[in-house]
Short mmCIF file of C-alpha atoms in Angstrom, two decimals:
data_model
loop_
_atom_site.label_atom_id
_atom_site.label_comp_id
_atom_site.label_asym_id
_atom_site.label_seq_id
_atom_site.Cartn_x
_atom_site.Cartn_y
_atom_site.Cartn_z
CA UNK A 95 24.97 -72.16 7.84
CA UNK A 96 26.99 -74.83 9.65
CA UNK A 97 30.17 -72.72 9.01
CA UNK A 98 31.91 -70.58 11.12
CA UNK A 99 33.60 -67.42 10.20
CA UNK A 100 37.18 -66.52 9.78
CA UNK A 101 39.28 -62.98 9.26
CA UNK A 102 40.69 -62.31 7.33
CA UNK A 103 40.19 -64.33 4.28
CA UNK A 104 43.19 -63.51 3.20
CA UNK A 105 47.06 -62.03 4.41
CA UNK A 106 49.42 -60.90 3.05
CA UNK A 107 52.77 -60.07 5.20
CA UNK A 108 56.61 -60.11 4.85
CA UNK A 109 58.63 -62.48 6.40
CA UNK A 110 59.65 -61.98 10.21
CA UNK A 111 56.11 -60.21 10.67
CA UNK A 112 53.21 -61.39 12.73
CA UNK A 113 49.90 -63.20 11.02
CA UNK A 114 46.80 -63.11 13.38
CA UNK A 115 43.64 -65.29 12.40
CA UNK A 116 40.16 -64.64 13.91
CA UNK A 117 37.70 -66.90 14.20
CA UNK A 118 33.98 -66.88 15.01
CA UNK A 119 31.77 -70.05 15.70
CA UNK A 120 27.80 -70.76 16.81
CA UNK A 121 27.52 -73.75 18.93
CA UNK A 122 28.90 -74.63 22.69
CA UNK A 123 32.02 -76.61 22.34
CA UNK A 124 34.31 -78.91 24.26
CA UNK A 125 37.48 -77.22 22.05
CA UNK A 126 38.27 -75.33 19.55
CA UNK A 127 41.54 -76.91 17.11
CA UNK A 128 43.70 -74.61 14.99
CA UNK A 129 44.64 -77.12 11.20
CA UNK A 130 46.68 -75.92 8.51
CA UNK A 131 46.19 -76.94 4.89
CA UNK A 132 48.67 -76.84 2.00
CA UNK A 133 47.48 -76.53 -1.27
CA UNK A 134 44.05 -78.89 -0.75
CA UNK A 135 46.68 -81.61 0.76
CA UNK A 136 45.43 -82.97 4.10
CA UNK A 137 44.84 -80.75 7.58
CA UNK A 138 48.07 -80.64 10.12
CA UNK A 139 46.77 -80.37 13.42
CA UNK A 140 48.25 -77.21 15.09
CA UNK A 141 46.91 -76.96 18.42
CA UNK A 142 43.87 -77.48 20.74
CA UNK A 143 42.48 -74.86 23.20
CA UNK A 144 39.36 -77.05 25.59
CA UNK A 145 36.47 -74.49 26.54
CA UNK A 146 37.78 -73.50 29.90
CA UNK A 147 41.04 -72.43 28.73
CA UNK A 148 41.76 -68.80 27.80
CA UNK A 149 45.18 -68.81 26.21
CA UNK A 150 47.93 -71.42 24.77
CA UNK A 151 51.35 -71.31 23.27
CA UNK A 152 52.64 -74.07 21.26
CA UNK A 153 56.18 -72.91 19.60
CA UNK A 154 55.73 -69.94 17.70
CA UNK A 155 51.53 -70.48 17.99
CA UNK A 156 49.28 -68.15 20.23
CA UNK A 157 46.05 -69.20 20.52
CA UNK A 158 43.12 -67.55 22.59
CA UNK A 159 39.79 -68.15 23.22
CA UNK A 160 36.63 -66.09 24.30
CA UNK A 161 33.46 -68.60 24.81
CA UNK A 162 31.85 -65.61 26.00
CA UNK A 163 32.00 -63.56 22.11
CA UNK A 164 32.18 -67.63 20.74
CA UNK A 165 35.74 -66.46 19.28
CA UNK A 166 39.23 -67.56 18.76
CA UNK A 167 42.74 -65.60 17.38
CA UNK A 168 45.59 -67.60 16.38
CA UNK A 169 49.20 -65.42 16.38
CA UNK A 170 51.80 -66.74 14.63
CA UNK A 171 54.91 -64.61 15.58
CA UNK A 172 58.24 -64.46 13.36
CA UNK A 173 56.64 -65.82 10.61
CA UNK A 174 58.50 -67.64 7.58
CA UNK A 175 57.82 -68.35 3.84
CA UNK A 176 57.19 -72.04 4.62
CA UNK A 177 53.90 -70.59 6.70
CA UNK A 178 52.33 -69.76 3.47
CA UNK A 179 48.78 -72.20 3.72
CA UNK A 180 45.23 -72.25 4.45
CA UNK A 181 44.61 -72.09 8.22
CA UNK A 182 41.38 -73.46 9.36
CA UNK A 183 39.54 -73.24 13.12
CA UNK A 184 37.30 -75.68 13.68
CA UNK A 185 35.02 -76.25 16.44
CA UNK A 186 34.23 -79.45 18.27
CA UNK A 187 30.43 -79.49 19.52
CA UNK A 188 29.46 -80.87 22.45
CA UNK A 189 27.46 -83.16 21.01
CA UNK A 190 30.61 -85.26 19.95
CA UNK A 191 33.26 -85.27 18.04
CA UNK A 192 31.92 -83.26 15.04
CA UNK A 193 33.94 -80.18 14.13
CA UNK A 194 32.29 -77.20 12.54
CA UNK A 195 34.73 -75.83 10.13
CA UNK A 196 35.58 -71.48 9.62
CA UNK A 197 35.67 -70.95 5.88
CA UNK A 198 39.68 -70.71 6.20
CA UNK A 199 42.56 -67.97 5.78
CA UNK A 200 45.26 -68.13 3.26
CA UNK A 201 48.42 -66.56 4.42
CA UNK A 202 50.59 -65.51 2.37
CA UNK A 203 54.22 -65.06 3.33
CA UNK A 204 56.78 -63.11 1.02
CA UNK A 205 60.25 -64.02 1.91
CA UNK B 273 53.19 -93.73 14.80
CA UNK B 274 52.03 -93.91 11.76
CA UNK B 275 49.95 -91.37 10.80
CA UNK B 276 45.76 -91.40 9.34
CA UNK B 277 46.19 -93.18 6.15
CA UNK B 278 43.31 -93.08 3.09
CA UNK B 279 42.70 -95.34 0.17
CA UNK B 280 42.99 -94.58 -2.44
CA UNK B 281 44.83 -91.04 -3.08
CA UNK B 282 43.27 -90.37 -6.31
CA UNK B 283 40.05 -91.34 -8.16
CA UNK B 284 38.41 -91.19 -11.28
CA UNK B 285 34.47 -92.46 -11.89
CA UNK B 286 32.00 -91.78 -14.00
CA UNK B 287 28.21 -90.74 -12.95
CA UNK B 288 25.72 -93.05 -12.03
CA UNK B 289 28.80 -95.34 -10.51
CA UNK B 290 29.45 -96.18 -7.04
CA UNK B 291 33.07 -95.89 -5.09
CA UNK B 292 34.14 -97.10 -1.83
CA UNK B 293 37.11 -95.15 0.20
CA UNK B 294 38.65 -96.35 3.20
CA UNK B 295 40.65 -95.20 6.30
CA UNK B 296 43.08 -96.27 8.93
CA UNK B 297 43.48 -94.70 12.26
CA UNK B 298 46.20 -94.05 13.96
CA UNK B 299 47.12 -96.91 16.22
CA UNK B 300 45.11 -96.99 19.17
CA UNK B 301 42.80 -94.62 18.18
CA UNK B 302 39.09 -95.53 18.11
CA UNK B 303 36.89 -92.93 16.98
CA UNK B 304 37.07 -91.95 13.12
CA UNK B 305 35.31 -88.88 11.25
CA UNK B 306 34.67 -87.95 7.55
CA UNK B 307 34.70 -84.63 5.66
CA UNK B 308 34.08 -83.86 2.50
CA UNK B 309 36.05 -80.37 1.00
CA UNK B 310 34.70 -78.52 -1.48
CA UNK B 311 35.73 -74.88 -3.17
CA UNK B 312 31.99 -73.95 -2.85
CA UNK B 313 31.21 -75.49 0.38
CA UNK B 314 33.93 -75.60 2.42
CA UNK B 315 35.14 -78.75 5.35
CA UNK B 316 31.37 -80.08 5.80
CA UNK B 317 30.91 -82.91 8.23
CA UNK B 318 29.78 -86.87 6.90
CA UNK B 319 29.64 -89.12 9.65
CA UNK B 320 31.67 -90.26 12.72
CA UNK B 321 32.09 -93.41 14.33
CA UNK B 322 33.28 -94.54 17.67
CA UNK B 323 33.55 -98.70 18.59
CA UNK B 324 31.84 -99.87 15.53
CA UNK B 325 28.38 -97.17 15.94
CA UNK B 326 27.70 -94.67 14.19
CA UNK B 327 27.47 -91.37 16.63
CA UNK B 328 26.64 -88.44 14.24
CA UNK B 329 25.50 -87.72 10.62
CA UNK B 330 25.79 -84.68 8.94
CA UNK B 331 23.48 -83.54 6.17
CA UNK B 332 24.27 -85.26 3.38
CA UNK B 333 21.97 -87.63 1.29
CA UNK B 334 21.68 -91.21 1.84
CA UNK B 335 23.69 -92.14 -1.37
CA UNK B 336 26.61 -91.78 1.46
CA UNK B 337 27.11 -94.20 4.21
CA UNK B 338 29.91 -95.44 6.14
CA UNK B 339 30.90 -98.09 8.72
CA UNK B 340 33.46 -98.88 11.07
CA UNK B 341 35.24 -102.20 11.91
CA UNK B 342 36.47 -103.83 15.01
CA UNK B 343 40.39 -102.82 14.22
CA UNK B 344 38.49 -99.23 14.40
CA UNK B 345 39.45 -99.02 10.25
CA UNK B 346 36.31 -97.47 8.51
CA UNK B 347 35.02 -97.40 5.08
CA UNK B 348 32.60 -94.84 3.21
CA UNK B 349 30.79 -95.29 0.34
CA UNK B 350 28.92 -93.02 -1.76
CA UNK B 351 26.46 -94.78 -4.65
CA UNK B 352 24.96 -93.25 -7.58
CA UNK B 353 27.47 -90.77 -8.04
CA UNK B 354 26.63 -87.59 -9.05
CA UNK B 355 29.28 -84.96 -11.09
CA UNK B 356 28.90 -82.56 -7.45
CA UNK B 357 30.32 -85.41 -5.33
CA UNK B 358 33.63 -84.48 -7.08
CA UNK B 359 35.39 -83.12 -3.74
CA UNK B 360 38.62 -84.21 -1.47
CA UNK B 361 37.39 -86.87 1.11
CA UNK B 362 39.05 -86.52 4.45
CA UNK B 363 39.51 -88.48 7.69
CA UNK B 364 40.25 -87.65 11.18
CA UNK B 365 41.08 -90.13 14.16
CA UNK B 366 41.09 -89.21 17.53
CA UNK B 367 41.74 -91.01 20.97
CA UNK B 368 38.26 -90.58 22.80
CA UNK B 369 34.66 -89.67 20.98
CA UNK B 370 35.19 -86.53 22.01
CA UNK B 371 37.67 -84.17 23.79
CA UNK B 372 40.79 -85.57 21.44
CA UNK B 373 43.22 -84.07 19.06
CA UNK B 374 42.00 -84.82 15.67
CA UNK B 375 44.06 -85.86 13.15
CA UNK B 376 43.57 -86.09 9.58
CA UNK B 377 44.76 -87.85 6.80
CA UNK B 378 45.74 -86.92 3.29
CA UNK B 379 42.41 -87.35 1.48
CA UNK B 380 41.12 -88.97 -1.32
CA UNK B 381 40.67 -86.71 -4.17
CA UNK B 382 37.18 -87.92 -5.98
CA UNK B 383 36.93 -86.55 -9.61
CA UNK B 384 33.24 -87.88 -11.22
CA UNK B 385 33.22 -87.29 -14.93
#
């Protein structure tokens, strides 16, 4: 499969609480890019993390990366009821600009 | 700056008919990128194009083909439509060929009846 692999599929937490995402991929990459989806709308680019970074903030976004385990978190701290979406990682191969999409995790904020 | 836009938002065709969907980059950006979303199969890869060429193609029949033009707008087209082409058609622009943000824009949502 072309996909990569994301944990949970699905969270549930209470507002003010932290979410953290995993996600797995195959192939070497230049960078690894965080989306998040609404409802099957379009993808909102959240943040980019290049292959010889380890960590990087962006507001309330943590993202890491571990090319060694080909593996990625995303922390979103003091979360809020508008965070409820689909949140994708998606890979970008070396070979160009093709990203290899994680099957997604819907978070689920209760205000 | 504008944002990725896609034409149109919605469409309806029937099998057997052919449809044509089109993006615009944002401003200055040269490299464009198609997706197709599906609740079976997930964000799978089309095609991408960087100045006019065609630099990847993902695994997807040749009923599907694309191009891109010199004001870095591209097109797709899918012929022969078949009732599992029904998916949300996405587009991403980026800067460079590779190494760039990429953004997306809203889709096209393809029903085939």
């Amino acid at each position: 499969s072309q996909q990569g692999e994301e944990d949970p599929q699905a969270l549930s937490i209470q507002e003010g609480e932290n979410a953290t995402m995993n996600c797995s991929y195959k192939t070497s990459i230049n960078n690894l890019q965080w989306y998040r989806q609404n409802s099957g709308r379009g993808l909102v680019h959240l943040i980019l993390i290049r292959s010889n970074e380890r960590e990087k903030h962006s507001g309330r976004l943590r993202v890491t990366l571990d090319t060694s385990k080909k593996s990625s978190s995303l922390l979103i701290t003091a979360s809020r009821a508008a965070d409820t979406a689909s949140y994708f990682c998606a890979a970008e191969e070396t070979s160009g600009s093709r990203l290899t999409f994680g099957e997604g995790t819907q978070l689920t904020v209760n205000p | 700056k504008a944002g990725v836009t896609q034409t149109p938002r919605y469409l309806i065709k029937t099998r057997g008919q052919q449809v044509t969907l089109s993006c615009s980059p944002i401003s200055g950006h040269r490299s464009v990128s198609w997706y197709q979303q599906t609740p079976g199969q997930g964000l799978q890869f089309l095609f991408e194009y960087f100045s006019e060429t065609q630099r990847n193609k993902g695994n997807f029949p040749g009923r599907f083909s694309g191009r891109q033009f010199s004001n870095s707008r591209s097109e797709m087209n899918v012929s022969t439509l078949e009732l599992g082409d029904s998916a949300l058609y996405l587009c991403a622009s980026s800067f460079e060929w590779r190494g760039s943000e990429q953004y997306f824009g809203p889709g096209t949502r393809l029903t085939v009846t």
